[in-house]
Coordinates of C-alpha atoms in Angstrom, one line a residue:
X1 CA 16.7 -12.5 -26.2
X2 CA 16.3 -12.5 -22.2
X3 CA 18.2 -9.3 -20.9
X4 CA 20.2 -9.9 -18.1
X5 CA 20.1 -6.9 -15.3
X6 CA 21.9 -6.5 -11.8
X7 CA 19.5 -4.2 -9.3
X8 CA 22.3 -1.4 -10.6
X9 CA 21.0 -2.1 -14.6
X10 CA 24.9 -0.6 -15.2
X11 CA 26.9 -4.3 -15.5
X12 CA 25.0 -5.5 -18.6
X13 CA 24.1 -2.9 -20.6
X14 CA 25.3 -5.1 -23.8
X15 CA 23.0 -7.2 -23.4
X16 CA 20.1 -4.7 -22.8
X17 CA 17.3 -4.6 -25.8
X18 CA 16.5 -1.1 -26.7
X19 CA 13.7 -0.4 -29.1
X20 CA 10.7 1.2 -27.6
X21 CA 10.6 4.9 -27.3
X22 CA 8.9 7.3 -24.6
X23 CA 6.6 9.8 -26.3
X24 CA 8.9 12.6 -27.9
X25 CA 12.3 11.2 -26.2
X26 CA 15.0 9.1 -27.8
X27 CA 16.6 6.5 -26.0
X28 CA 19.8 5.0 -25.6
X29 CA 22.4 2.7 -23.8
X30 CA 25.4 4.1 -22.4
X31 CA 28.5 1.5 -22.3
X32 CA 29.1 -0.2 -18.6
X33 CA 31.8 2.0 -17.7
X34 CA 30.0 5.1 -18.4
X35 CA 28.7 7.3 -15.6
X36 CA 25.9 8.9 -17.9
X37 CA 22.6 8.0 -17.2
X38 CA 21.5 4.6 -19.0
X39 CA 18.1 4.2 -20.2
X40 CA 16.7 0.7 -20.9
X41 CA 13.8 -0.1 -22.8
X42 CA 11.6 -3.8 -22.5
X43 CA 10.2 -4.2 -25.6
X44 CA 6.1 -5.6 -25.4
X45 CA 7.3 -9.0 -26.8
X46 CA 6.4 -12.6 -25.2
X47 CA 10.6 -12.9 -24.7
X48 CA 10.4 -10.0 -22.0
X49 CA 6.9 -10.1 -20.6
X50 CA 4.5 -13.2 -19.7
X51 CA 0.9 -13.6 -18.6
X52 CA -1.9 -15.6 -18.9
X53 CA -4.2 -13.4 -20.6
X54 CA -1.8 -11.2 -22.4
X55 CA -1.1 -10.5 -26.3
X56 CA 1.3 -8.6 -28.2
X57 CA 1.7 -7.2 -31.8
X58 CA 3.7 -4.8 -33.7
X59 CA 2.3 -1.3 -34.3
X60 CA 4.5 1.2 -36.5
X61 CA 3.9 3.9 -34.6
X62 CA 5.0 2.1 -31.5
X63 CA 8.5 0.7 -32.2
X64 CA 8.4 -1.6 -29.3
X65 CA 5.3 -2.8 -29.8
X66 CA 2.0 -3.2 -28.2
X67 CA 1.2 -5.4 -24.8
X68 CA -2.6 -6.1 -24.2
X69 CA -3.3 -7.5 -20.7
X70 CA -6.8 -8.3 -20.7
X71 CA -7.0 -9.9 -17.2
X72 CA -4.8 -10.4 -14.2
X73 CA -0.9 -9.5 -14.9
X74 CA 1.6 -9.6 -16.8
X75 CA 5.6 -9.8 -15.7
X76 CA 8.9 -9.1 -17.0
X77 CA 12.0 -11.2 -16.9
X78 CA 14.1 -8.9 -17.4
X79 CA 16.1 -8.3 -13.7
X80 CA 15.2 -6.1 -10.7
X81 CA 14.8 -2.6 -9.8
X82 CA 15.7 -0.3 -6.6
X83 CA 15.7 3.4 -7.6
X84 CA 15.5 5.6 -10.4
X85 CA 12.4 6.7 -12.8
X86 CA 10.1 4.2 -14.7
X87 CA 8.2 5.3 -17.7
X88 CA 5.6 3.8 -19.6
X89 CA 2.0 4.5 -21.4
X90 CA -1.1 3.0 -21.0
X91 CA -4.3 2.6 -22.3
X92 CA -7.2 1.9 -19.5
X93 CA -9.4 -0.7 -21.2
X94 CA -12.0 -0.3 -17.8
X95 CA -12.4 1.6 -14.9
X96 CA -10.3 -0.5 -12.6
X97 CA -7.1 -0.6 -11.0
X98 CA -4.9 -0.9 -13.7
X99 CA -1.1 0.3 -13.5
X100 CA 2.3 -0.8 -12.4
X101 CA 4.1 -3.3 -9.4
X102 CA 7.7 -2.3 -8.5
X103 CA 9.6 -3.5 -6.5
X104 CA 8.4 -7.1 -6.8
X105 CA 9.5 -9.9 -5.0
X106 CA 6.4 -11.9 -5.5
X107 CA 2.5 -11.7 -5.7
X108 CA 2.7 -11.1 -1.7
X109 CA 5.4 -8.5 -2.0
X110 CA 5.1 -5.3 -4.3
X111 CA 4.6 -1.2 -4.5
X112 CA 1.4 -1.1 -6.5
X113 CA 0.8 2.5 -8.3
X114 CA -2.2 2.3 -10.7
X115 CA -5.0 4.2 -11.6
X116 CA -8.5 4.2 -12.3
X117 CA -9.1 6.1 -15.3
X118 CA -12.9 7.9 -15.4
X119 CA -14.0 11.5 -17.2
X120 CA -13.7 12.7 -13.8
X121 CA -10.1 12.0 -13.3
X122 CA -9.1 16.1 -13.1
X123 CA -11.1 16.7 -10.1
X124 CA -11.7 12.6 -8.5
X125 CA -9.7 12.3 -5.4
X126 CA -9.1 8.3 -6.4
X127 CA -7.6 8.6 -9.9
X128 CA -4.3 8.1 -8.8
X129 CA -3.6 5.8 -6.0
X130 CA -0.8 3.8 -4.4
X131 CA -0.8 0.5 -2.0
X132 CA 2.2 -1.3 -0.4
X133 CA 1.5 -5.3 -1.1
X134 CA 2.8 -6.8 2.4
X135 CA 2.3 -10.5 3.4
X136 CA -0.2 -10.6 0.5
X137 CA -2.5 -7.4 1.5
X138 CA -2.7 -4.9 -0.8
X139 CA -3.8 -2.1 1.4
X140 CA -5.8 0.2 -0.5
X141 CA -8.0 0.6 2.5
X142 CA -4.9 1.2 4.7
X143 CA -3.4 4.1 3.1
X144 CA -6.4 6.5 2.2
X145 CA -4.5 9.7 2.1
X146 CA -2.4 8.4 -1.0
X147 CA -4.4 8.8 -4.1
X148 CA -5.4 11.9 -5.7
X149 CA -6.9 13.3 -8.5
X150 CA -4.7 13.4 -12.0
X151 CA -4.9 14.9 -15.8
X152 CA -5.8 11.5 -16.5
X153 CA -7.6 11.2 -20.1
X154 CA -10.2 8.3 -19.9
X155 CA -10.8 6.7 -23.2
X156 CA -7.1 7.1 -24.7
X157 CA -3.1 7.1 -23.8
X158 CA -2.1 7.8 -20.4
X159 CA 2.4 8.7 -20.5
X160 CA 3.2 7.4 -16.8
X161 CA 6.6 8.5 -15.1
X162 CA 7.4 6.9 -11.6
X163 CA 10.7 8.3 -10.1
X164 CA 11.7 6.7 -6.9
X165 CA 14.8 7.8 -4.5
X166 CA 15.7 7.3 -1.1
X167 CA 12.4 5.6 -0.4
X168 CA 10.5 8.1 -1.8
X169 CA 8.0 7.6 -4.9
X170 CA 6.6 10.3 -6.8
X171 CA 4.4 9.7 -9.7
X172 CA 4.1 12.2 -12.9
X173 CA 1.3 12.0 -15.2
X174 CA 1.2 13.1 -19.4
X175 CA 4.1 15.0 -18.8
X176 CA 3.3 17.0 -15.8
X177 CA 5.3 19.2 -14.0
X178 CA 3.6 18.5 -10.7
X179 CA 3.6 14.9 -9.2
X180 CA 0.2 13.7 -8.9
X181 CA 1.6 11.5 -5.5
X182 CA 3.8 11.9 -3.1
X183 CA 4.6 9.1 -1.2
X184 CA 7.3 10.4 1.3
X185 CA 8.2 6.7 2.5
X186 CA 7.2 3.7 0.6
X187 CA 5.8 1.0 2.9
X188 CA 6.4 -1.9 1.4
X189 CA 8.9 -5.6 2.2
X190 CA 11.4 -4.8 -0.1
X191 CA 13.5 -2.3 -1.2
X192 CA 14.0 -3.7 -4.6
X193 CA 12.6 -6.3 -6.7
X194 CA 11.3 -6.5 -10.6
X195 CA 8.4 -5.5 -12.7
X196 CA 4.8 -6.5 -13.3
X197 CA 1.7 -4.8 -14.7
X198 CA -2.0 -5.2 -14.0
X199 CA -5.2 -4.7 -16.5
X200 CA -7.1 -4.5 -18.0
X201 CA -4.7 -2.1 -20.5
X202 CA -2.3 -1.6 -23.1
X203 CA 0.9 -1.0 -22.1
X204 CA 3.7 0.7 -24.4
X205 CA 7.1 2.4 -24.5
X206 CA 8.4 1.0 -21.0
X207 CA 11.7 2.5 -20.0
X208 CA 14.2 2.2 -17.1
X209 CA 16.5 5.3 -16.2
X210 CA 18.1 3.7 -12.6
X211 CA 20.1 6.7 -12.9
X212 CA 17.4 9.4 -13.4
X213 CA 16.1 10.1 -9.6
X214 CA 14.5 13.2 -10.4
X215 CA 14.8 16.4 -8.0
X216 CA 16.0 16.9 -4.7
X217 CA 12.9 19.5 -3.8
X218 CA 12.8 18.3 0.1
X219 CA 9.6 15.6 0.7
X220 CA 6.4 15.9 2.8
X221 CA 6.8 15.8 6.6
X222 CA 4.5 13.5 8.7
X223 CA 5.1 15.4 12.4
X224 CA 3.9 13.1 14.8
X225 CA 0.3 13.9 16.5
X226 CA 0.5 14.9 20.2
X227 CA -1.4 11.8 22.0
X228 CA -0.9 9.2 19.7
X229 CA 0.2 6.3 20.7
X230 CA 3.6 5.3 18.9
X231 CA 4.5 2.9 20.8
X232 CA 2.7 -0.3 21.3
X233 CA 3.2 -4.3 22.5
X234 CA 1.8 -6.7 20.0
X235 CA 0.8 -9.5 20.9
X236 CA 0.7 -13.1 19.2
X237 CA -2.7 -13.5 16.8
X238 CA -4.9 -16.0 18.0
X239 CA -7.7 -17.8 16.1
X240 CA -10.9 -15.4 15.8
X241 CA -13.7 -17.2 18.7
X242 CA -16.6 -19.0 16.4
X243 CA -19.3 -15.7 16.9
X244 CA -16.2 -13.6 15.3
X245 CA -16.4 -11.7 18.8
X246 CA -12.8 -11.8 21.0
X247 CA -12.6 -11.2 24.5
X248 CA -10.3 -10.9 27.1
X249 CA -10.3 -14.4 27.7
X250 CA -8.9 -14.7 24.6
X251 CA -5.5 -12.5 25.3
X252 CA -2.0 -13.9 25.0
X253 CA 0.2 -14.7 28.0
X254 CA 3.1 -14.3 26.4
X255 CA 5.1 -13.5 23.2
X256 CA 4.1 -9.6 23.2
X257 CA 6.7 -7.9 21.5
X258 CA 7.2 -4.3 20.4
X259 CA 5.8 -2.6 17.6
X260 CA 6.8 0.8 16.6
X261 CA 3.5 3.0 14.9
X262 CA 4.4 5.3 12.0
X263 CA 4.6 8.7 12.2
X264 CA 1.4 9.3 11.9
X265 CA 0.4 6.4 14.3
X266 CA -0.7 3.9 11.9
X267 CA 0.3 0.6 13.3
X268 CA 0.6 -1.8 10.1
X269 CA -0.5 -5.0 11.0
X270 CA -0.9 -6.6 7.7
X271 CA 3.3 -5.7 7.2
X272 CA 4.0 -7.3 10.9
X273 CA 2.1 -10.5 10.8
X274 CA 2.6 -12.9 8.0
X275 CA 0.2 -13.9 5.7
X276 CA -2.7 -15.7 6.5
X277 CA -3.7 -18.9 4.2
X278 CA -5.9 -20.3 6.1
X279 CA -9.6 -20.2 5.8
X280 CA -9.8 -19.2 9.7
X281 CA -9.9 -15.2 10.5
X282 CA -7.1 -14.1 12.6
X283 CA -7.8 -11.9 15.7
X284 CA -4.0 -9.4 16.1
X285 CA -3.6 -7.6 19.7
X286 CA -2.1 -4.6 20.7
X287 CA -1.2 -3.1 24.3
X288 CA -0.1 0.3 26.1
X289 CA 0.2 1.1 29.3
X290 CA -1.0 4.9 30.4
X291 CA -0.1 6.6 33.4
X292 CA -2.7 9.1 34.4
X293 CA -1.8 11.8 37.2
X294 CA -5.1 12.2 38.2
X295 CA -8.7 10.4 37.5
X296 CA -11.0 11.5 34.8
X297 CA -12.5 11.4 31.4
X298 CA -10.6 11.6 28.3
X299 CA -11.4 10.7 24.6
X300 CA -9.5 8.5 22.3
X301 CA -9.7 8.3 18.7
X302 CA -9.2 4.9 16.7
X303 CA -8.4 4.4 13.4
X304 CA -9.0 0.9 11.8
X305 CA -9.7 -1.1 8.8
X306 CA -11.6 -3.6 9.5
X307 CA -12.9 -4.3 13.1
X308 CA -12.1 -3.4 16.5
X309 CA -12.9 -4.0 20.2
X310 CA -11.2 -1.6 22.3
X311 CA -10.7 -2.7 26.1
X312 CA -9.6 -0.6 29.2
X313 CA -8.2 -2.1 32.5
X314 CA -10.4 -5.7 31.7
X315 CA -13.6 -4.0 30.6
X316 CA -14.9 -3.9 26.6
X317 CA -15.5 0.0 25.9
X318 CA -15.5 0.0 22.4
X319 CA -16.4 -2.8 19.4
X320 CA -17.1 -1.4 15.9
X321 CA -16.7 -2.6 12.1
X322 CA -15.4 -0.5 9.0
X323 CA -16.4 -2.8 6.2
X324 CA -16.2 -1.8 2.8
X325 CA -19.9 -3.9 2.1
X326 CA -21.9 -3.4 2.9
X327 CA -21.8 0.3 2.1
X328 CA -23.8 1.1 5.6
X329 CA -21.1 -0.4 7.4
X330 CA -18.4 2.1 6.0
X331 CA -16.9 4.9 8.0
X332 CA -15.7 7.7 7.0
X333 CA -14.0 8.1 4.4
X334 CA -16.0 5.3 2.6
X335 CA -14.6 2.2 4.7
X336 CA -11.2 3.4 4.8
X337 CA -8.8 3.8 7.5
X338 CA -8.6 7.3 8.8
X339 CA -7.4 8.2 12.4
X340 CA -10.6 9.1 13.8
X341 CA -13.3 6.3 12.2
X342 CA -14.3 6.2 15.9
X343 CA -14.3 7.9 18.6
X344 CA -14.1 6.9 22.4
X345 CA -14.9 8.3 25.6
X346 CA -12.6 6.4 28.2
X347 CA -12.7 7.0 32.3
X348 CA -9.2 6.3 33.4
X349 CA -7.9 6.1 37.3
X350 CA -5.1 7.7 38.4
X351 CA -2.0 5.3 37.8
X352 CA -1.6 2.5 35.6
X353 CA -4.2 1.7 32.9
X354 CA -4.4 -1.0 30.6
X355 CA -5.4 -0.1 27.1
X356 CA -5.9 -3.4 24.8
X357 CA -6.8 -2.8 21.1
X358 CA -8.2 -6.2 19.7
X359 CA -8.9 -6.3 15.9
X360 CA -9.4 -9.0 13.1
X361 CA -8.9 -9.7 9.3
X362 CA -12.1 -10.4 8.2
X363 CA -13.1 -9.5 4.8
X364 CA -17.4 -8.8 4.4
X365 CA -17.7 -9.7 1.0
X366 CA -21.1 -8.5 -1.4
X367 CA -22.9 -12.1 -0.3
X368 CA -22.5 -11.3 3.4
X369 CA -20.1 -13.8 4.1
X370 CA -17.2 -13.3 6.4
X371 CA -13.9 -14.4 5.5
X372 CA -9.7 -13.7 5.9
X373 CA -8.8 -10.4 4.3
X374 CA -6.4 -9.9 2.0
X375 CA -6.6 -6.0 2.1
X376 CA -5.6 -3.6 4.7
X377 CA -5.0 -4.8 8.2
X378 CA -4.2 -1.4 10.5
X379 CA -5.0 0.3 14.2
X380 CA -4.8 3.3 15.6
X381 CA -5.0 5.4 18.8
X382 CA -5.1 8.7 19.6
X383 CA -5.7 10.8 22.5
X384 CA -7.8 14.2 22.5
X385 CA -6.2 15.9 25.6
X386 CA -2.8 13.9 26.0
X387 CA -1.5 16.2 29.0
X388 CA -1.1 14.6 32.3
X389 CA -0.6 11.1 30.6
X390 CA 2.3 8.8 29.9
X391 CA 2.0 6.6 27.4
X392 CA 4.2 3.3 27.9

């Protein structure tokens, strides 16, 4: 039977299957009109869950059943989900990125949360990591400062508990306490959307509680940076020049239009700019204007993933690459974004300056060859000594 769920999961609890069981907790569906907290589980059978590479079979001590994804993903059919906690174990079957996609709209358009299951899990500061999918980009190199280590067992069963509320994610591992992330603002599309996972794993005793947002303790502050610059005009992407190199010949006239950085600064070009499926690279641009009330030296630091070519009042001051391959082309940390994976020394006039960030989606892959990314696309800026400037 195909369950049939609104984003609530409270209409059409009748017609909910429940079967599987979370490790040491019963479940059960409360009617519609109740107000307790209604737990759904999806079965591992070919009615709830498809994928190309995927095969089920009963297991006594696993009520629900067993789901082996061998390759690739497998979906549900079974409705859509906003907030609330997700459960579910898994068995790693290789050290990959194997986990969970919420919020699903798509392949383009996802919250990814998997892990990467290794002996070294308790003290690895990559066990645990999670990656908005935007515009088809999952941005693992865009959001380095959300993964962390976990009490992640390697070669067994893994008890995952995802509880999401007011746009906040925080992911429990074998029963923890603790969170092992805390991702203060998701930064993905959509808001809500439906279920897929990723192996290669074993997946068992998947359960819903919409209901069940967790705590209230009070999420991580991001208190924006002195000098960075929040505020930016982006420009129309243009096709990357044949040598991969843009200039300033290459800048649009028109159709800038405002892009608001995070907190932190990060402006998130691969969430602004749609998805790219051509086989040409795209160059993005970004502007500010900085008023200086006197003449003199100050340093600027970019963040970036993957290239950029920094330009100040028509003049190229800066051009650098953060490839992931080959490894001597990584910055720090290991070819990820970071708000200083450069730093630049800049000679500004009193007045008006123009500041022009220029920076591409190409994708070095192990052969050398250079081609659209489908990862992280992200710029930053950030000045040292901000006094004295206005940043427009």
């Amino acid at each position: 039977m195909e369950p049939i769920m609104s984003h609530s999961f409270l209409r059409y609890t009748q017609c909910l299957i429940v079967g599987a069981l979370p490790l040491s907790q019963a479940v059960s569906a409360a009617p519609a009109a109740s107000t307790a907290a209604v737990a759904m589980a999806y079965p591992m059978t070919p009615d709830i869950w498809r994928g190309e590479k995927t095969t089920f079979a009963p297991d006594e001590a696993f009520p629900g059943g067993l789901m082996t994804v061998t390759e690739g993903y497998a979906e549900t059919n079974a409705g859509t989900f906003a907030e609330g906690t997700v459960e579910f174990d898994i068995k790693a079957l290789a050290y990959a990125d194997t986990g969970i996609l919420l919020h699903r709209r798509d392949a383009d358009t996802a919250e990814f949360i998997y892990v990467r299951a290794n002996p070294d899990c308790p003290a690895a500061n990559d066990c645990v990591q999670y990656a908005p999918i935007t515009n088809g980009r999952m941005q693992w190199n865009a959001y380095s400062r959300y993964q962390h280590s976990a009490p992640l067992v390697a070669a067994g069963w893994n008890h995952l508990r995802i509880v999401i509320a007011d746009g906040r994610l925080r992911l429990f591992v074998n029963h923890a306490l603790e969170p092992s992330l805390d991702v203060p603002r998701l930064q993905g599309l959509a808001d809500r959307g439906g279920f897929a996972v990723k192996g290669p794993a074993i997946f068992a005793n998947f359960v819903v509680r919409p209901d069940d947002k967790g705590s209230s303790a009070p999420p991580p502050v991001d208190v924006p940076q002195p000098g960075v610059v929040r505020h930016w005009l982006l420009g129309p992407v243009t096709p990357a020049p044949a040598n991969g190199i843009p200039t300033l010949n290459d800048l649009p006239n028109t159709g800038w239009q405002p892009l608001e950085a995070e907190p932190d600064g990060l402006a998130n070009l691969a969430r602004a700019i749609p998805k790219n499926d051509g086989p040409r690279r795209q160059v993005a641009w970004l502007k500010v204007e900085i008023d200086a009330v006197a003449d003199g030296a100050r340093t600027v630091d970019l963040g970036f993933v993957p290239r950029a070519w920094l330009f100040l009042n028509g003049a190229r001051v800066y051009g650098g690459e953060n490839f992931y391959y080959p490894s001597a082309k990584r910055l720090a940390p290991a070819g990820r974004f970071a708000p200083d994976n450069a730093r630049v020394e800049l000679s500004l006039h009193k007045g008006k300056n123009t500041l022009v960030l220029a920076t591409d989606d190409a994708w070095r892959r192990t052969d050398g060859t250079l081609w659209p990314d489908h990862y992280g696309w992200a710029a930053m800026a950030r000045f040292e000594q901000p006094a004295g400037l206005t940043l427009r």
